[in-house]
Amino acid sequence: MNVRDAVPKDIPAILAIYNRSIRETTASWTNREESLDDRLTWFEGRKKNGLPVLVAENDKCEILGFASFGPFRPREGYRFTAEHTVYVDPKAQRQGVAFSLLSRLVEIAGAQGLHLLLGVIDGENAASIALHEKLGFEVTGHLPQAGTKFGRWLDLVLMTRVLNAGMPAPEK
Ligand SMILES: CC(C)(COP(=O)(O)OP(=O)(O)OC[C@H]1O[C@@H](n2cnc3c(N)ncnc32)[C@H](O)[C@@H]1OP(=O)(O)O)[C@@H](O)C(=O)NCCC(=O)NCCS
């Protein structure tokens, strides 16, 4: 498996993985599937802002999953925090794909001088919580019944990992 920067021709595969997860899981609290244009706009926005979009591919160049991070909240005081996301094709799950993608994202975030990486996770998503624990993230927030999908209330779990530990806060 190879992890590399995504390019525009990867967007249909990224879209298919994402939309399937919208239909079948509570990973993303929406029922609205995206169009190709939506995903291309997202991708171009990330690239324009120097933010990573990674894909993992197998030796047949099939896309197995993707990961990215972007700003957590817009005010400038949050500029050292990023929220990340990772999705893996069900066919390729439990083979270390998400671990490889997120490990690389953590390296990139550290190299970009970020101070906190944040995963915002459905409390029922035991796979994602275990994945993040394996990568050194800790549960630092739990919001009971913060959302709903598929006819039930869902808890939100926040998992964080400090990067560049000991980095001084900027003057402003
Ligand atoms: C969560 C998800 C990204 C994990 O991807 P993956 O490639 O299967 O994960 P990996 O194979 O890299 O697993 C790494 C570790 O995560 C944990 N893990 C992954 N899947 C798990 C599962 N189904 N149950 C329990 N632990 C799991 C394990 O600790 C695993 O290490 P191990 O295999 O050595 O035990 C994947 O299930 C997925 O795409 N789900 C739908 C979308 C989603 O939930 N995204 C996360 C949004 S926050």
CSV table of N, CA, C and O in Angstrom, one decimal, residues 79-145:
chain,number,residue,atom,x,y,z
A,79,ARG,N,-5.8,28.8,15.2
A,79,ARG,CA,-5.1,28.5,14.0
A,79,ARG,C,-4.0,27.4,14.2
A,79,ARG,O,-3.5,26.9,13.2
A,80,PHE,N,-3.7,27.0,15.4
A,80,PHE,CA,-2.8,25.9,15.6
A,80,PHE,C,-3.5,24.6,15.9
A,80,PHE,O,-2.8,23.6,16.2
A,81,THR,N,-4.8,24.6,15.7
A,81,THR,CA,-5.6,23.4,15.8
A,81,THR,C,-6.2,23.0,14.5
A,81,THR,O,-6.7,23.8,13.8
A,82,ALA,N,-6.1,21.7,14.2
A,82,ALA,CA,-6.7,21.2,12.9
A,82,ALA,C,-7.6,20.0,13.3
A,82,ALA,O,-7.3,19.2,14.2
A,83,GLU,N,-8.7,19.9,12.5
A,83,GLU,CA,-9.6,18.8,12.6
A,83,GLU,C,-9.4,17.9,11.4
A,83,GLU,O,-9.4,18.3,10.3
A,84,HIS,N,-9.2,16.6,11.7
A,84,HIS,CA,-8.9,15.7,10.6
A,84,HIS,C,-10.0,14.7,10.4
A,84,HIS,O,-11.0,14.6,11.2
A,85,THR,N,-9.9,14.0,9.2
A,85,THR,CA,-10.9,13.1,8.8
A,85,THR,C,-10.3,11.9,8.1
A,85,THR,O,-9.2,12.1,7.5
A,86,VAL,N,-10.8,10.7,8.2
A,86,VAL,CA,-10.2,9.6,7.5
A,86,VAL,C,-11.4,8.6,7.2
A,86,VAL,O,-12.2,8.3,8.0
A,87,TYR,N,-11.4,8.1,6.0
A,87,TYR,CA,-12.4,7.2,5.5
A,87,TYR,C,-11.7,6.1,4.7
A,87,TYR,O,-10.9,6.3,3.8
A,88,VAL,N,-12.1,4.8,5.0
A,88,VAL,CA,-11.5,3.7,4.3
A,88,VAL,C,-12.6,2.9,3.6
A,88,VAL,O,-13.7,2.6,4.3
A,89,ASP,N,-12.4,2.4,2.4
A,89,ASP,CA,-13.3,1.6,1.7
A,89,ASP,C,-13.6,0.3,2.5
A,89,ASP,O,-12.6,-0.3,3.0
A,90,PRO,N,-14.8,-0.1,2.8
A,90,PRO,CA,-15.1,-1.3,3.6
A,90,PRO,C,-14.3,-2.5,3.1
A,90,PRO,O,-13.9,-3.3,4.0
A,91,LYS,N,-14.1,-2.6,1.8
A,91,LYS,CA,-13.3,-3.8,1.3
A,91,LYS,C,-11.9,-3.8,1.8
A,91,LYS,O,-11.3,-4.9,1.9
A,92,ALA,N,-11.4,-2.6,2.2
A,92,ALA,CA,-10.0,-2.6,2.6
A,92,ALA,C,-9.8,-2.3,4.1
A,92,ALA,O,-8.7,-2.0,4.6
A,93,GLN,N,-10.9,-2.4,4.9
A,93,GLN,CA,-10.8,-2.1,6.3
A,93,GLN,C,-10.0,-3.2,7.0
A,93,GLN,O,-10.0,-4.3,6.6
A,94,ARG,N,-9.5,-2.8,8.1
A,94,ARG,CA,-8.8,-3.7,9.1
A,94,ARG,C,-7.5,-4.2,8.4
A,94,ARG,O,-7.1,-5.3,8.7
A,95,GLN,N,-6.9,-3.4,7.6
A,95,GLN,CA,-5.6,-3.8,6.9
A,95,GLN,C,-4.5,-2.8,7.2
A,95,GLN,O,-3.5,-2.7,6.5
A,96,GLY,N,-4.8,-1.8,8.1
A,96,GLY,CA,-3.8,-0.8,8.4
A,96,GLY,C,-3.9,0.4,7.5
A,96,GLY,O,-3.0,1.3,7.6
A,97,VAL,N,-4.9,0.5,6.7
A,97,VAL,CA,-5.0,1.7,5.8
A,97,VAL,C,-5.1,3.0,6.6
A,97,VAL,O,-4.4,4.0,6.4
A,98,ALA,N,-6.1,3.1,7.5
A,98,ALA,CA,-6.3,4.3,8.2
A,98,ALA,C,-5.1,4.6,9.1
A,98,ALA,O,-4.7,5.8,9.2
A,99,PHE,N,-4.5,3.6,9.7
A,99,PHE,CA,-3.3,3.8,10.5
A,99,PHE,C,-2.2,4.5,9.7
A,99,PHE,O,-1.6,5.5,10.1
A,100,SER,N,-2.0,4.0,8.5
A,100,SER,CA,-1.0,4.6,7.6
A,100,SER,C,-1.3,6.0,7.2
A,100,SER,O,-0.5,6.9,7.3
A,101,LEU,N,-2.6,6.2,6.9
A,101,LEU,CA,-3.0,7.6,6.4
A,101,LEU,C,-2.9,8.6,7.6
A,101,LEU,O,-2.3,9.7,7.4
A,102,LEU,N,-3.3,8.2,8.8
A,102,LEU,CA,-3.3,9.1,9.9
A,102,LEU,C,-1.9,9.4,10.4
A,102,LEU,O,-1.6,10.5,10.9
A,103,SER,N,-1.1,8.3,10.4
A,103,SER,CA,0.3,8.5,10.8
A,103,SER,C,1.0,9.6,10.0
A,103,SER,O,1.7,10.4,10.5
A,104,ARG,N,0.7,9.5,8.7
A,104,ARG,CA,1.3,10.5,7.7
A,104,ARG,C,0.7,11.9,8.0
A,104,ARG,O,1.5,12.9,8.0
A,105,LEU,N,-0.6,11.9,8.3
A,105,LEU,CA,-1.2,13.3,8.6
A,105,LEU,C,-0.6,13.9,9.8
A,105,LEU,O,-0.4,15.1,9.9
A,106,VAL,N,-0.3,13.0,10.8
A,106,VAL,CA,0.2,13.6,12.1
A,106,VAL,C,1.6,14.1,11.8
A,106,VAL,O,2.0,15.2,12.3
A,107,GLU,N,2.4,13.5,10.9
A,107,GLU,CA,3.7,14.0,10.6
A,107,GLU,C,3.6,15.3,9.9
A,107,GLU,O,4.3,16.3,10.1
A,108,ILE,N,2.7,15.4,8.9
A,108,ILE,CA,2.5,16.6,8.2
A,108,ILE,C,2.1,17.8,9.1
A,108,ILE,O,2.6,18.9,9.0
A,109,ALA,N,1.1,17.5,10.0
A,109,ALA,CA,0.6,18.5,10.9
A,109,ALA,C,1.7,19.0,11.8
A,109,ALA,O,1.9,20.2,12.0
A,110,GLY,N,2.6,18.1,12.3
A,110,GLY,CA,3.7,18.5,13.1
A,110,GLY,C,4.7,19.4,12.3
A,110,GLY,O,5.1,20.4,12.8
A,111,ALA,N,4.9,19.0,11.1
A,111,ALA,CA,5.9,19.7,10.2
A,111,ALA,C,5.3,21.1,9.8
A,111,ALA,O,6.1,22.1,9.6
A,112,GLN,N,4.0,21.2,9.8
A,112,GLN,CA,3.4,22.5,9.5
A,112,GLN,C,3.3,23.4,10.7
A,112,GLN,O,2.8,24.5,10.7
A,113,GLY,N,3.8,22.9,11.9
A,113,GLY,CA,3.8,23.8,13.1
A,113,GLY,C,2.5,23.8,13.8
A,113,GLY,O,2.3,24.7,14.7
A,114,LEU,N,1.6,22.9,13.6
A,114,LEU,CA,0.4,22.8,14.3
A,114,LEU,C,0.6,22.3,15.7
A,114,LEU,O,1.6,21.7,16.0
A,115,HIS,N,-0.3,22.6,16.6
A,115,HIS,CA,-0.1,22.2,18.0
A,115,HIS,C,-1.2,21.2,18.5
A,115,HIS,O,-0.9,20.6,19.5
A,116,LEU,N,-2.3,21.1,17.9
A,116,LEU,CA,-3.3,20.1,18.3
A,116,LEU,C,-4.0,19.6,17.1
A,116,LEU,O,-4.5,20.3,16.2
A,117,LEU,N,-4.1,18.3,17.1
A,117,LEU,CA,-4.9,17.6,16.0
A,117,LEU,C,-6.1,17.0,16.7
A,117,LEU,O,-6.0,16.3,17.8
A,118,LEU,N,-7.3,17.1,16.1
A,118,LEU,CA,-8.5,16.8,16.7
A,118,LEU,C,-9.4,15.9,15.8
A,118,LEU,O,-9.6,16.2,14.7
A,119,GLY,N,-9.9,14.8,16.4
A,119,GLY,CA,-10.8,14.0,15.7
A,119,GLY,C,-12.2,14.1,16.4
A,119,GLY,O,-12.3,14.1,17.6
A,120,VAL,N,-13.2,14.4,15.6
A,120,VAL,CA,-14.6,14.6,16.1
A,120,VAL,C,-15.3,13.3,15.7
A,120,VAL,O,-15.6,13.1,14.5
A,121,ILE,N,-15.7,12.5,16.7
A,121,ILE,CA,-16.0,11.1,16.4
A,121,ILE,C,-17.4,10.7,17.0
A,121,ILE,O,-17.7,11.1,18.1
A,122,ASP,N,-18.2,10.0,16.2
A,122,ASP,CA,-19.4,9.5,16.7
A,122,ASP,C,-19.1,8.5,17.9
A,122,ASP,O,-18.3,7.6,17.7
A,123,GLY,N,-19.8,8.7,19.0
A,123,GLY,CA,-19.5,7.8,20.2
A,123,GLY,C,-19.7,6.3,20.0
A,123,GLY,O,-19.2,5.5,20.7
A,124,GLU,N,-20.5,6.0,18.9
A,124,GLU,CA,-20.7,4.6,18.6
A,124,GLU,C,-19.6,4.0,17.7
A,124,GLU,O,-19.6,2.8,17.5
A,125,ASN,N,-18.7,4.8,17.3
A,125,ASN,CA,-17.7,4.4,16.3
A,125,ASN,C,-16.5,3.8,17.0
A,125,ASN,O,-15.4,4.4,17.1
A,126,ALA,N,-16.7,2.6,17.5
A,126,ALA,CA,-15.6,1.9,18.3
A,126,ALA,C,-14.4,1.8,17.4
A,126,ALA,O,-13.2,1.9,18.0
A,127,ALA,N,-14.5,1.5,16.1
A,127,ALA,CA,-13.3,1.3,15.3
A,127,ALA,C,-12.5,2.6,15.2
A,127,ALA,O,-11.3,2.6,15.4
A,128,SER,N,-13.1,3.8,15.1
A,128,SER,CA,-12.4,5.0,15.0
A,128,SER,C,-11.8,5.4,16.3
A,128,SER,O,-10.6,5.9,16.4
A,129,ILE,N,-12.5,5.1,17.4
A,129,ILE,CA,-12.0,5.4,18.7
A,129,ILE,C,-10.7,4.6,19.0
A,129,ILE,O,-9.7,5.1,19.5
A,130,ALA,N,-10.8,3.3,18.7
A,130,ALA,CA,-9.7,2.4,18.9
A,130,ALA,C,-8.5,2.8,18.0
A,130,ALA,O,-7.3,2.8,18.4
A,131,LEU,N,-8.8,3.2,16.7
A,131,LEU,CA,-7.8,3.6,15.8
A,131,LEU,C,-7.0,4.9,16.4
A,131,LEU,O,-5.8,4.9,16.4
A,132,HIS,N,-7.8,5.8,16.9
A,132,HIS,CA,-7.2,7.0,17.5
A,132,HIS,C,-6.4,6.7,18.7
A,132,HIS,O,-5.3,7.3,18.9
A,133,GLU,N,-6.9,5.8,19.5
A,133,GLU,CA,-6.1,5.5,20.7
A,133,GLU,C,-4.7,4.9,20.3
A,133,GLU,O,-3.7,5.2,20.9
A,134,LYS,N,-4.8,4.0,19.3
A,134,LYS,CA,-3.6,3.4,18.8
A,134,LYS,C,-2.5,4.4,18.3
A,134,LYS,O,-1.3,4.2,18.4
A,135,LEU,N,-3.1,5.6,17.9
A,135,LEU,CA,-2.2,6.6,17.3
A,135,LEU,C,-1.8,7.7,18.4
A,135,LEU,O,-1.3,8.7,18.1
A,136,GLY,N,-2.2,7.4,19.7
A,136,GLY,CA,-1.8,8.3,20.8
A,136,GLY,C,-2.7,9.4,21.0
A,136,GLY,O,-2.4,10.4,21.7
A,137,PHE,N,-3.9,9.3,20.5
A,137,PHE,CA,-4.9,10.4,20.8
A,137,PHE,C,-5.7,9.9,22.1
A,137,PHE,O,-5.8,8.8,22.4
A,138,GLU,N,-6.1,11.0,22.8
A,138,GLU,CA,-6.9,10.7,24.0
A,138,GLU,C,-8.3,11.3,23.9
A,138,GLU,O,-8.5,12.3,23.3
A,139,VAL,N,-9.2,10.6,24.6
A,139,VAL,CA,-10.6,11.2,24.7
A,139,VAL,C,-10.5,12.4,25.6
A,139,VAL,O,-10.2,12.3,26.8
A,140,THR,N,-10.8,13.6,25.1
A,140,THR,CA,-10.7,14.8,25.9
A,140,THR,C,-12.1,15.5,25.9
A,140,THR,O,-12.2,16.6,26.5
A,141,GLY,N,-13.1,14.9,25.3
A,141,GLY,CA,-14.4,15.6,25.3
A,141,GLY,C,-15.5,14.5,25.0
A,141,GLY,O,-15.2,13.6,24.2
A,142,HIS,N,-16.6,14.7,25.6
A,142,HIS,CA,-17.7,13.8,25.4
A,142,HIS,C,-19.0,14.6,25.5
A,142,HIS,O,-19.3,15.1,26.6
A,143,LEU,N,-19.7,14.7,24.4
A,143,LEU,CA,-21.0,15.5,24.4
A,143,LEU,C,-22.1,14.5,24.2
A,143,LEU,O,-22.4,14.1,23.1
A,144,PRO,N,-22.8,14.2,25.3
A,144,PRO,CA,-23.9,13.2,25.2
A,144,PRO,C,-25.1,13.8,24.3
A,144,PRO,O,-25.4,15.0,24.4
A,145,GLN,N,-25.6,12.9,23.4
A,145,GLN,CA,-26.8,13.2,22.6
A,145,GLN,C,-26.6,14.5,21.8
A,145,GLN,O,-27.5,15.3,21.7
